[in-house]
Coordinates of C-alpha atoms in Angstrom, one line a residue:
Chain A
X1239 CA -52.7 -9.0 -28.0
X1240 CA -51.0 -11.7 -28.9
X1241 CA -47.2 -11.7 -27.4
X1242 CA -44.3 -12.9 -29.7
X1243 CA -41.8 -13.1 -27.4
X1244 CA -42.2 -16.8 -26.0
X1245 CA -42.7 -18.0 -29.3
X1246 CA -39.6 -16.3 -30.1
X1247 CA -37.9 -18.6 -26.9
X1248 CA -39.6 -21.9 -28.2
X1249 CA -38.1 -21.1 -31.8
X1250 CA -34.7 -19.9 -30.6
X1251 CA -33.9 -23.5 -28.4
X1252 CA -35.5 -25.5 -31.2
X1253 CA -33.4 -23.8 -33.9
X1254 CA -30.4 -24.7 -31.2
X1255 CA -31.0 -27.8 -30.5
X1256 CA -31.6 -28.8 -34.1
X1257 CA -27.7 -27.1 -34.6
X1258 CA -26.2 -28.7 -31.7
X1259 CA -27.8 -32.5 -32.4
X1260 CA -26.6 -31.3 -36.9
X1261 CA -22.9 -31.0 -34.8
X1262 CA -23.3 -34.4 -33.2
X1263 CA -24.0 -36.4 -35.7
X1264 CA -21.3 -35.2 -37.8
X1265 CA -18.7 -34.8 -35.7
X1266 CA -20.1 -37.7 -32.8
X1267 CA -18.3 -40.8 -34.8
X1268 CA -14.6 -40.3 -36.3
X1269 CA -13.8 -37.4 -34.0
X1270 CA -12.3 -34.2 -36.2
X1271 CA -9.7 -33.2 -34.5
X1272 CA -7.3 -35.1 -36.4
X1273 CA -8.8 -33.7 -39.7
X1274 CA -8.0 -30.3 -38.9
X1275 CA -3.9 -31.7 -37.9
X1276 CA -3.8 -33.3 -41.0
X1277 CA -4.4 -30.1 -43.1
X1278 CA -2.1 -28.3 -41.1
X1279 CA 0.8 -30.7 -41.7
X1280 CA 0.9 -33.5 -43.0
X1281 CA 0.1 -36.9 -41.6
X1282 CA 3.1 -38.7 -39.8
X1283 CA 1.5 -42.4 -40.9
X1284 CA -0.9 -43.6 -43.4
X1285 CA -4.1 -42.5 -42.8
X1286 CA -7.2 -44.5 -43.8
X1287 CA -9.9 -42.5 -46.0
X1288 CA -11.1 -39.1 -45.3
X1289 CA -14.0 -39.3 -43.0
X1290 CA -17.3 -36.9 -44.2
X1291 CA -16.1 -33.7 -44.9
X1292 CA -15.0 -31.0 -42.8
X1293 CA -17.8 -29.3 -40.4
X1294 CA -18.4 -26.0 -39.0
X1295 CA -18.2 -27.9 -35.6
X1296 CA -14.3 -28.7 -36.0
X1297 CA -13.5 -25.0 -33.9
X1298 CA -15.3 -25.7 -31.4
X1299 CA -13.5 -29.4 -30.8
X1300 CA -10.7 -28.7 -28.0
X1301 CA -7.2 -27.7 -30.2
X1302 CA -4.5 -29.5 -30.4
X1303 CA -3.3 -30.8 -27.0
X1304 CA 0.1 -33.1 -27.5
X1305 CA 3.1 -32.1 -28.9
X1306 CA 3.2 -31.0 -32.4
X1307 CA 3.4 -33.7 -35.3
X1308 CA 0.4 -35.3 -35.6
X1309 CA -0.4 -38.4 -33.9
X1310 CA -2.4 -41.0 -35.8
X1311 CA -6.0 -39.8 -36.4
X1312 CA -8.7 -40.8 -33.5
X1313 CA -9.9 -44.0 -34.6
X1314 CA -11.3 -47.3 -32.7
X1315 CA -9.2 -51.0 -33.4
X1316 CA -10.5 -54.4 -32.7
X1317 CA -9.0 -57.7 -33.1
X1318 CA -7.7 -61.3 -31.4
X1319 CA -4.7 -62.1 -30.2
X1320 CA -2.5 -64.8 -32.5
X1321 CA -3.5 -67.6 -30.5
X1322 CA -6.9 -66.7 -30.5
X1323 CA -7.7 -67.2 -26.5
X1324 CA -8.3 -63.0 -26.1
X1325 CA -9.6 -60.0 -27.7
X1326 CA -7.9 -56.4 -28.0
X1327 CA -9.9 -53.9 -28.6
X1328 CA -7.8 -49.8 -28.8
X1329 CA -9.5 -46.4 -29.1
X1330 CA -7.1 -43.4 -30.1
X1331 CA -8.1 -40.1 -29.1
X1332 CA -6.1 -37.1 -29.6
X1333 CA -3.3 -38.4 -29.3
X1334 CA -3.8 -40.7 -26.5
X1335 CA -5.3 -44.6 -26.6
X1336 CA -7.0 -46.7 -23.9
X1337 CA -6.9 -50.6 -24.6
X1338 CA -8.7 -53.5 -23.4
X1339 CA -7.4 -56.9 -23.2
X1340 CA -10.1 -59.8 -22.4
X1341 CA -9.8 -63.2 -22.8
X1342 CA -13.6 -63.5 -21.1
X1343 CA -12.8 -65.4 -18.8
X1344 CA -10.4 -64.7 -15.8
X1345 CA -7.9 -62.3 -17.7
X1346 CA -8.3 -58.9 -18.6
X1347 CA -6.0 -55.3 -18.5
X1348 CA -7.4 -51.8 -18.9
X1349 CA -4.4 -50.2 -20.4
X1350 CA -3.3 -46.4 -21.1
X1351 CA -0.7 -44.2 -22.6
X1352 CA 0.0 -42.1 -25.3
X1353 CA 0.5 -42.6 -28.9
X1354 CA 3.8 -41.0 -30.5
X1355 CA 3.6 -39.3 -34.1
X1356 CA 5.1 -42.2 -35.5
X1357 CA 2.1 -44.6 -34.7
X1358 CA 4.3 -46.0 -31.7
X1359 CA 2.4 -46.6 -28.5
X1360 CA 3.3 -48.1 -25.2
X1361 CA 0.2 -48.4 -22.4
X1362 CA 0.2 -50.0 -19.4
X1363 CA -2.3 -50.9 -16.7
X1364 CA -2.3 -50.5 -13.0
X1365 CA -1.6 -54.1 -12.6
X1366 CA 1.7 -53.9 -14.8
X1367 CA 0.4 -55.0 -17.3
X1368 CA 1.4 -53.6 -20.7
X1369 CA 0.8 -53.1 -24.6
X1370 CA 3.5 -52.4 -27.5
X1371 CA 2.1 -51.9 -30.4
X1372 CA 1.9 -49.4 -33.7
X1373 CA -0.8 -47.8 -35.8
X1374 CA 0.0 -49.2 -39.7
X1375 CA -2.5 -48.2 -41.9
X1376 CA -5.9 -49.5 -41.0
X1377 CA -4.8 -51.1 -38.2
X1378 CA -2.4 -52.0 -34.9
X1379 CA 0.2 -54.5 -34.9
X1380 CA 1.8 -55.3 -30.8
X1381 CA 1.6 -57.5 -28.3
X1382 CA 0.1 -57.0 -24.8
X1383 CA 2.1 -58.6 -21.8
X1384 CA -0.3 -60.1 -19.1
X1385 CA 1.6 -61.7 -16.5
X1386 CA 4.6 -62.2 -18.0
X1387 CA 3.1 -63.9 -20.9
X1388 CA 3.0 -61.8 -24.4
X1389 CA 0.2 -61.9 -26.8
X1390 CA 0.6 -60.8 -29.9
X1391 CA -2.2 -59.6 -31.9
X1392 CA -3.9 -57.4 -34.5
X1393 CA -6.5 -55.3 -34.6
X1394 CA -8.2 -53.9 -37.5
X1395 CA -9.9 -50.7 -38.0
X1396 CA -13.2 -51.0 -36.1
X1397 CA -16.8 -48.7 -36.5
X1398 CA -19.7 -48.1 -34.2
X1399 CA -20.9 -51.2 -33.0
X1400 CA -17.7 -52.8 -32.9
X1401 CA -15.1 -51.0 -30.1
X1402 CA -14.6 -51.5 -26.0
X1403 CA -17.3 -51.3 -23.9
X1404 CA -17.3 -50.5 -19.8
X1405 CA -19.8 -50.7 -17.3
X1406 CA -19.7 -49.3 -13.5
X1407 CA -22.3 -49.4 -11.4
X1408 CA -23.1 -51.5 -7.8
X1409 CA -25.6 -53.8 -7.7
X1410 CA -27.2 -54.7 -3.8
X1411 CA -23.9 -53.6 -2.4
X1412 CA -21.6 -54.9 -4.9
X1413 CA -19.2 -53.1 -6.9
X1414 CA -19.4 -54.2 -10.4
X1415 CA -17.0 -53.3 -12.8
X1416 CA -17.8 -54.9 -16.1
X1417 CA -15.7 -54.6 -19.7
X1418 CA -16.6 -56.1 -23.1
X1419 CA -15.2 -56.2 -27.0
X1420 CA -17.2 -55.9 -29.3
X1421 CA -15.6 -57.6 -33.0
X1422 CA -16.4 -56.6 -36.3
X1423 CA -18.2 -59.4 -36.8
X1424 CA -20.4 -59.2 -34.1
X1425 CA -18.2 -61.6 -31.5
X1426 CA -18.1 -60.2 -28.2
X1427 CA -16.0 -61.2 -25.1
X1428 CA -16.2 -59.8 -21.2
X1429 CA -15.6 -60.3 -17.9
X1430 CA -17.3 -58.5 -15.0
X1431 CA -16.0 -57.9 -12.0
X1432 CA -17.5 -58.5 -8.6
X1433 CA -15.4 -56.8 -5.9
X1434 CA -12.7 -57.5 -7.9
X1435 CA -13.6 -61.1 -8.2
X1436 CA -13.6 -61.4 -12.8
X1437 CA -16.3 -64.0 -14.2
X1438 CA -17.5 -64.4 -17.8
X1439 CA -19.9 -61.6 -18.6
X1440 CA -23.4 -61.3 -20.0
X1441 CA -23.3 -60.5 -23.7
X1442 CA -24.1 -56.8 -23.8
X1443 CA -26.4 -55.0 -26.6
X1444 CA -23.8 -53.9 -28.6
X1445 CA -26.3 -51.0 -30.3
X1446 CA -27.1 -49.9 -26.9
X1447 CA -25.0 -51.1 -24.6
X1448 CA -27.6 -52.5 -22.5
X1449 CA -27.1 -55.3 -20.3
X1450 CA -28.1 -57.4 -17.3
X1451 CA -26.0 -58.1 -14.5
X1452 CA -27.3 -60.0 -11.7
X1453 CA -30.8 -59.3 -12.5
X1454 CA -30.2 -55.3 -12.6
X1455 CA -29.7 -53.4 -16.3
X1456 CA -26.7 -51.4 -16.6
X1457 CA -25.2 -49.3 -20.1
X1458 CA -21.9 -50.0 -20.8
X1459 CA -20.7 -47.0 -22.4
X1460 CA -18.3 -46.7 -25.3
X1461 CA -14.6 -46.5 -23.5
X1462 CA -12.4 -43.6 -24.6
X1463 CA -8.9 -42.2 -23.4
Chain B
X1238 CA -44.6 -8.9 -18.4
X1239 CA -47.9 -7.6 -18.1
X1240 CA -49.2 -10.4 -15.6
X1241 CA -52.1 -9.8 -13.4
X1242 CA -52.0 -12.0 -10.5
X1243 CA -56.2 -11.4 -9.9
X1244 CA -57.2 -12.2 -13.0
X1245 CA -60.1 -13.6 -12.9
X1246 CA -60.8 -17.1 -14.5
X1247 CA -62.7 -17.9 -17.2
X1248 CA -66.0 -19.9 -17.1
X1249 CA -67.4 -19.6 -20.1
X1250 CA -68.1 -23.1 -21.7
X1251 CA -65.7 -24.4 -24.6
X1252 CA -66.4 -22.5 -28.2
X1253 CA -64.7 -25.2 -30.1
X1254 CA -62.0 -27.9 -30.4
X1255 CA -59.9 -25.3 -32.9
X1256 CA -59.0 -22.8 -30.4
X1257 CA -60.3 -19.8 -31.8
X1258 CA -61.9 -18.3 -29.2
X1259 CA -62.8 -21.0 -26.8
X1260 CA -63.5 -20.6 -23.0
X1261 CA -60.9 -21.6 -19.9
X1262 CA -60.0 -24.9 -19.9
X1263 CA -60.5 -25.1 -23.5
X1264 CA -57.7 -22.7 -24.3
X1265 CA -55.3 -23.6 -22.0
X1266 CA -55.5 -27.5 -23.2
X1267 CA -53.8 -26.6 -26.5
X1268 CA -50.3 -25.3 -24.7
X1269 CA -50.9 -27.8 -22.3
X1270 CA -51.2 -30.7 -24.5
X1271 CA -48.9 -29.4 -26.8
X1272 CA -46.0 -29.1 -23.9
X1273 CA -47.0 -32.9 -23.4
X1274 CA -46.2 -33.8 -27.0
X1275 CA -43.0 -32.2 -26.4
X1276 CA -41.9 -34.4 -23.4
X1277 CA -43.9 -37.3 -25.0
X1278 CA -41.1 -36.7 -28.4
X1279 CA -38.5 -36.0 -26.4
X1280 CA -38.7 -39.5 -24.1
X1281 CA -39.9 -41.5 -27.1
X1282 CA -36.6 -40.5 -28.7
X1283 CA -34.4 -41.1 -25.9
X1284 CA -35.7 -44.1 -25.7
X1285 CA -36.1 -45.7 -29.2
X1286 CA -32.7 -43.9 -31.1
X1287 CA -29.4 -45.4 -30.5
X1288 CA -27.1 -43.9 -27.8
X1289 CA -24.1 -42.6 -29.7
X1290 CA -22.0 -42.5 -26.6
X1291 CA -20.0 -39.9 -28.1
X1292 CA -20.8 -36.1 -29.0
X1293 CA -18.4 -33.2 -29.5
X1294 CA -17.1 -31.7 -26.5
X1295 CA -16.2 -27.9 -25.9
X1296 CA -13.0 -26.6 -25.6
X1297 CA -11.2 -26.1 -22.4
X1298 CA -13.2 -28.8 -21.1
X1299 CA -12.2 -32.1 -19.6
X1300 CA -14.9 -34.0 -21.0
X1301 CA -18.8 -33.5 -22.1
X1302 CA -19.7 -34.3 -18.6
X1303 CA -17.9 -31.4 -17.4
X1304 CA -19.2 -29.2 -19.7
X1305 CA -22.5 -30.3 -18.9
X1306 CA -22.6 -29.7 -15.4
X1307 CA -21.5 -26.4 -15.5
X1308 CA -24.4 -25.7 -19.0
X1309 CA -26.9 -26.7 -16.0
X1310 CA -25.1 -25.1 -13.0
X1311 CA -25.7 -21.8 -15.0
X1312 CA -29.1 -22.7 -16.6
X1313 CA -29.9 -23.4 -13.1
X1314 CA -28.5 -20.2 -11.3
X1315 CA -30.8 -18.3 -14.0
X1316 CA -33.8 -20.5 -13.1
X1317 CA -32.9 -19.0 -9.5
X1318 CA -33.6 -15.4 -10.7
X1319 CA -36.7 -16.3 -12.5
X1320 CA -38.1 -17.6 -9.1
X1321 CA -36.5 -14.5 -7.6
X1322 CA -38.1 -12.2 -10.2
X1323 CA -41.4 -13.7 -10.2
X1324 CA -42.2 -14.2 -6.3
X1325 CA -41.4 -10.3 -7.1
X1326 CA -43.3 -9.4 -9.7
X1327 CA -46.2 -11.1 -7.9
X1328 CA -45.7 -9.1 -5.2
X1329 CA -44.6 -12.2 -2.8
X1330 CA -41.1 -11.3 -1.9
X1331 CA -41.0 -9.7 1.5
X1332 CA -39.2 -6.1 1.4
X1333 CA -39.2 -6.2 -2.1
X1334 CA -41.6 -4.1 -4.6
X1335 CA -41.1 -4.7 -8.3
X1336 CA -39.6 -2.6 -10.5
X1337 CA -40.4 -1.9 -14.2
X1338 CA -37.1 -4.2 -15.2
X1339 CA -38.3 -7.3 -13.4
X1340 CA -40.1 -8.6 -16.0
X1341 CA -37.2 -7.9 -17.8
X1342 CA -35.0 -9.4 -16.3
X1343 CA -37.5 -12.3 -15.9
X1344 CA -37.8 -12.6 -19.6
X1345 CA -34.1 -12.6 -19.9
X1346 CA -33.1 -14.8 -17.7
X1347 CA -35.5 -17.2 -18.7
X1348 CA -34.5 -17.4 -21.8
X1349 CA -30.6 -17.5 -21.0
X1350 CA -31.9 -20.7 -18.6
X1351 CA -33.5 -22.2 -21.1
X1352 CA -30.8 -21.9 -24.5
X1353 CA -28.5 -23.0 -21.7
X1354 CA -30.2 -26.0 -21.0
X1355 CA -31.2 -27.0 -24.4
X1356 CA -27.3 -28.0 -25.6
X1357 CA -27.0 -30.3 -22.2
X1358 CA -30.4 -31.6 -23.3
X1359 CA -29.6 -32.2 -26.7
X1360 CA -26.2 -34.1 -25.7
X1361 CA -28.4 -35.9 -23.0
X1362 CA -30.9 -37.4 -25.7
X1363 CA -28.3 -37.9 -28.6
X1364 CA -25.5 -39.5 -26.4
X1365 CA -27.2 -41.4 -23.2
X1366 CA -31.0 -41.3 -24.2
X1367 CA -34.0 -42.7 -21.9
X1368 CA -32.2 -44.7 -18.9
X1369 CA -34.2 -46.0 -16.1
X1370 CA -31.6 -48.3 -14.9
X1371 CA -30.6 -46.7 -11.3
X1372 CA -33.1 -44.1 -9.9
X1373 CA -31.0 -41.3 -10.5
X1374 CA -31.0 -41.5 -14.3
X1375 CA -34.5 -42.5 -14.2
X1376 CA -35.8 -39.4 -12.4
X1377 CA -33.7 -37.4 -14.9
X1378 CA -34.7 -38.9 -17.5
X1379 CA -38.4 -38.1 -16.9
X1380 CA -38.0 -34.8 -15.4
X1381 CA -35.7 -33.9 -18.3
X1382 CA -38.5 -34.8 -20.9
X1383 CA -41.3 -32.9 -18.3
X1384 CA -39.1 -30.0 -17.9
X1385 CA -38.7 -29.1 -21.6
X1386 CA -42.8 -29.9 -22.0
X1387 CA -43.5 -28.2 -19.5
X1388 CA -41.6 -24.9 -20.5
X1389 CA -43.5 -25.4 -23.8
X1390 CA -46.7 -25.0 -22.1
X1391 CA -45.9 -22.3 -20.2
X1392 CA -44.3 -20.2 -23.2
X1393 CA -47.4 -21.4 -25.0
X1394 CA -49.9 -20.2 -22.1
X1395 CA -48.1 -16.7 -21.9
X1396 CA -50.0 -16.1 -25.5
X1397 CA -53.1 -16.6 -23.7
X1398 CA -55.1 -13.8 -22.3
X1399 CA -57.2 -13.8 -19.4
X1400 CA -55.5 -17.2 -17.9
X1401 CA -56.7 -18.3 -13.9
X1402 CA -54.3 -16.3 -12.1
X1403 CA -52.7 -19.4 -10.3
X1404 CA -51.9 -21.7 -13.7
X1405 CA -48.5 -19.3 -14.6
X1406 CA -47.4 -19.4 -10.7
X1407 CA -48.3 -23.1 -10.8
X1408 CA -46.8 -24.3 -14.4
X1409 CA -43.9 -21.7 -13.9
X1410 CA -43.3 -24.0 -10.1
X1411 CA -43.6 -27.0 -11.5
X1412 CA -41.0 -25.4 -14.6
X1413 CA -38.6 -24.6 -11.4
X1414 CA -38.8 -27.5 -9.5
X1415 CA -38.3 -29.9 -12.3
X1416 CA -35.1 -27.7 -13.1
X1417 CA -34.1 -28.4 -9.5
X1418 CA -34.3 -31.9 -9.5
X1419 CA -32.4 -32.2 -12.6
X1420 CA -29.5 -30.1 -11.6
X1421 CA -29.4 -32.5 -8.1
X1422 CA -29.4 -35.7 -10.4
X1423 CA -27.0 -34.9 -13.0
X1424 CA -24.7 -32.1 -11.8
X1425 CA -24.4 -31.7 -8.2
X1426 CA -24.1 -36.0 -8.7
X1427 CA -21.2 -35.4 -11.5
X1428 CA -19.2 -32.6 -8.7
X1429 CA -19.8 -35.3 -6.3
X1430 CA -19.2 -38.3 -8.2
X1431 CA -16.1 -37.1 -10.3
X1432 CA -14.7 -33.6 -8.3
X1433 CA -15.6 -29.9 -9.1
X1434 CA -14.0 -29.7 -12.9
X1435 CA -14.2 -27.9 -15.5

C-alpha cells in the first residue's frame, strides 16, 4: 500500500510556494497598486513607462487607501543636493513617501508625509526638519530644510540597487541606528548613529545590504513609507 | 492514519541503493536524505539569491511582517492539534481514547499547518534570505530550512511500510519542536518587538 496523501501535501506547498515566490517577483519591485489607479482614472502627473504587465497578484495588493485621484505611482528617487555636499534619496508608496537626507557625515533627516495627486509633497522629520518637493516626470524637484539651511536638489528615478537603506540593531549595548543612499551610479553616503551620536558609516553591500558595524554584520533593509 | 505504534523494526540487511525493496535503514535514508536536500536547497538559496526586501503584502494588513506573524500564529496553533492528535492517536494522552476522526483531523491539520507556513516561508527566503547576523535570525534561519526538510521526510516516511515504531513520533517531534522555535523567533518577537497588529 502505497499512501498518496502526503505526496499529495509535499506537491500542494511546492505548487504554492512556486505561486507565491511567481507573485513576488512580479509584483516585489515597482509595486502595482498604482497600475491598477491608473486604469481606473487617469494619472494626475506624467507617469514614466509602464512597468511589466499587469499580474494576477494586483487583487491581492491592499486597495486603494488615500483619497481618490491618484497619487504619483510608487516609485524610488535618488539624487544630490545642488551643492553637492548631501544625498536625497525618496521612496513613494501608495500615496505616501519617506525621504532620507545624508550628507555622511554629521547631517542627516528621516522625513515623512504624504504625496498629493498633483505630485506635491511636504515631509518632515521629528527634528523639524522638512522637504518640499514635487514628482515631474522621472523625477523630484524640492528642497529639504536642515536647520534652517535649504538644499535644493534632484532626484532622478532610481531601481533596485539604487534607493535608501536603514539599519537597526544594538551592538554590545549600543543602540545603532544606521542610514545609507545608495546613487545610481553606485555612490553611497551614511551615517550611523551611536546613541544618537552620527559618524560616517561603513559602505553597505548595496545587493544585500550587508554591512559591518563595529565588528558585528547587520542588513540594512530597503526603507519604505 | 493507519499507524501502529508496535511495529516492529526491520532488520533485514539493505537489498539495494535503488530503494526497491531494501531493509530498515535502507528505506528510510531515501526520505531522510531527501528531506535534507530540501533544507540543504532551501538555506543555499537563502543564502546565495539576493534579498529583494520587498514582496507583496496582503490586504488589510499593515505590512508583510504582520501578515506573517499571524500565517505562523495559525500554522502554529494547527501544529498544536497535530501534537494533540497524535499523543492521541498513540494512545498517550491521559483520559483520552482516539476516535476514528483523529487521524483525520491529524491529516488536516497538518496540512492546513504546513500550506500556512509555506507563503511565510517563501516571503522569508525571497525577501530576507539566510541571516545569521543576531542569534535570533540565525536560529530561524536554520530551523526554518530543518523544519521544511524535515516535514519532507516525514511525509516521505509515511509511504513507507513497516517503519521502527519510534522514527514517526521522533521525526513528527522534531517537525513540532522546530515549528516552536520558529514561531518564538519570528512571531512572538514581531508581537513583542512591534505590538499585537494585524
Amino acid at each position: 500500500m502505497k499512501r498518496a496523501g502526503p505526496l499529495i501535501t509535499l506537491f500542494a506547498g511546492l505548487l504554492l510556494g512556486l505561486f507565491m515566490l511567481s507573485l513576488n517577483a512580479t509584483t516585489g519591485e515597482p509595486a502595482p497598486t498604482s497600475l491598477d489607479r491608473s486604469a481606473v482614472s487617469p494619472p494626475a502627473s506624467p507617469t514614466p513607462p509602464a512597468s511589466p504587465p499587469a499580474s494576477p497578484a494586483q487583487p491581492r495588493v491592499p486597495a486603494v487607501r488615500s483619497p481618490s485621484p491618484a497619487p504619483p505611482r510608487d516609485a524610488k528617487y535618488a539624487g544630490r543636493t545642488q551643492d553637492d555636499r548631501a544625498s536625497v534619496a525618496i521612496t513613494l508608496r501608495k500615496g505616501k513617501a519617506v525621504a532620507y537626507y545624508c550628507d555622511g557625515r554629521t547631517q542627516e533627516a528621516w522625513l515623512r508625509g504624504d504625496v498629493a495627486a498633483d505630485g506635491s509633497m511636504r515631509l518632515k522629520s521629528k527634528s523639524g526638519a522638512t522637504l518640499d518637493g514635487r514628482v515631474e516626470a522621472d523625477k523630484v524637484d524640492g528642497t529639504v530644510t536642515v536647520q534652517n539651511a535649504g538644499h535644493p536638489f534632484t532626484a532622478a528615478r532610481a531601481a533596485k540597487p539604487a534607493g535608501v537603506y536603514r539599519a537597526t540593531t544594538e551592538v554590545r549595548g549600543t543602540k545603532v541606528d544606521g542610514g545609507w543612499i545608495v546613487l545610481q551610479n553606485g555612490r553611497q553616503v551614511g551615517i550611523v548613529n551611536r546613541d544618537g551620536e552620527p559618524a560616517a558609516a561603513p559602505p553597505i553591500d548595496p545587493r544585500t545590504g550587508a554591512v559591518t558595524i563595529d565588528g558585528e554584520q547587520v542588513t540594512a533593509r530597503p526603507v519604505a513609507p | 492514519m493507519s499507524v501502529d505504534p508496535n511495529a516492529r523494526p526491520q532488520d533485514r540487511p539493505s537489498g539495494g541503493p535503488n530503494g526497491q525493496s531494501p531493509g530498515g535503514a535502507a528505506r528510510c535514508a531515501v526520505p531522510v536524505l531527501v528531506g535534507a536536500a530540501v533544507a540543504v536547497v532551501l538555506g543555499v538559496y537563502g543564502r546565495f539569491h539576493d534579498p529583494a526586501g520587498t514582496a507583496f503584502n496582503l490586504a488589510g494588513f499593515s505590512s508583510t511582517g504582520a501578515v506573517k506573524s499571524w500565517l505562523a500564529t495559525a500554522a502554529f496553533a494547527f501544529g498544536l492539534v497535530q501534537l494533540l492528535s497524535a499523543t492521541a492517536m498513540y494512545g498517550r494522552l491521559p483520559g483520552v481514547r482516539p476516535a476514528a476522526w483523529t487521524p483525520v483531523l491529524h491529516r488536516w491539520s497538518g496540512r492546513v499547518a504546513f500550506l500556512l507556513a509555506v507563503p511565510v516561508a517563501v516571503h522569508c527566503l525571497y525577501a530576507l534570505g539566510y541571516q545569521t547576523q543576531s542569534a535570533r535570525a540565525a536560529w530561524h534561519s536554520l530551523l526554518g530550512c530543518f523544519f521544511f526538510g524535515a516535514f519532507s521526510a516525514k511525509m516521505l516516511l509515511l509511504r513507507i511500510e513497516r517503519l521502527p515504531g519510534w522514527l514517526l513520533p521522533a521525526v513528527g517531534g522534531l517537525v513540532f519542536a522546530a515549528l516552536t522555535v520558529l514561531w518564538l523567533t519570528s512571531a512572538l518577537w514581531f508581537f513583542r518587538t512591534f505590538g499585537v497588529t494585524t
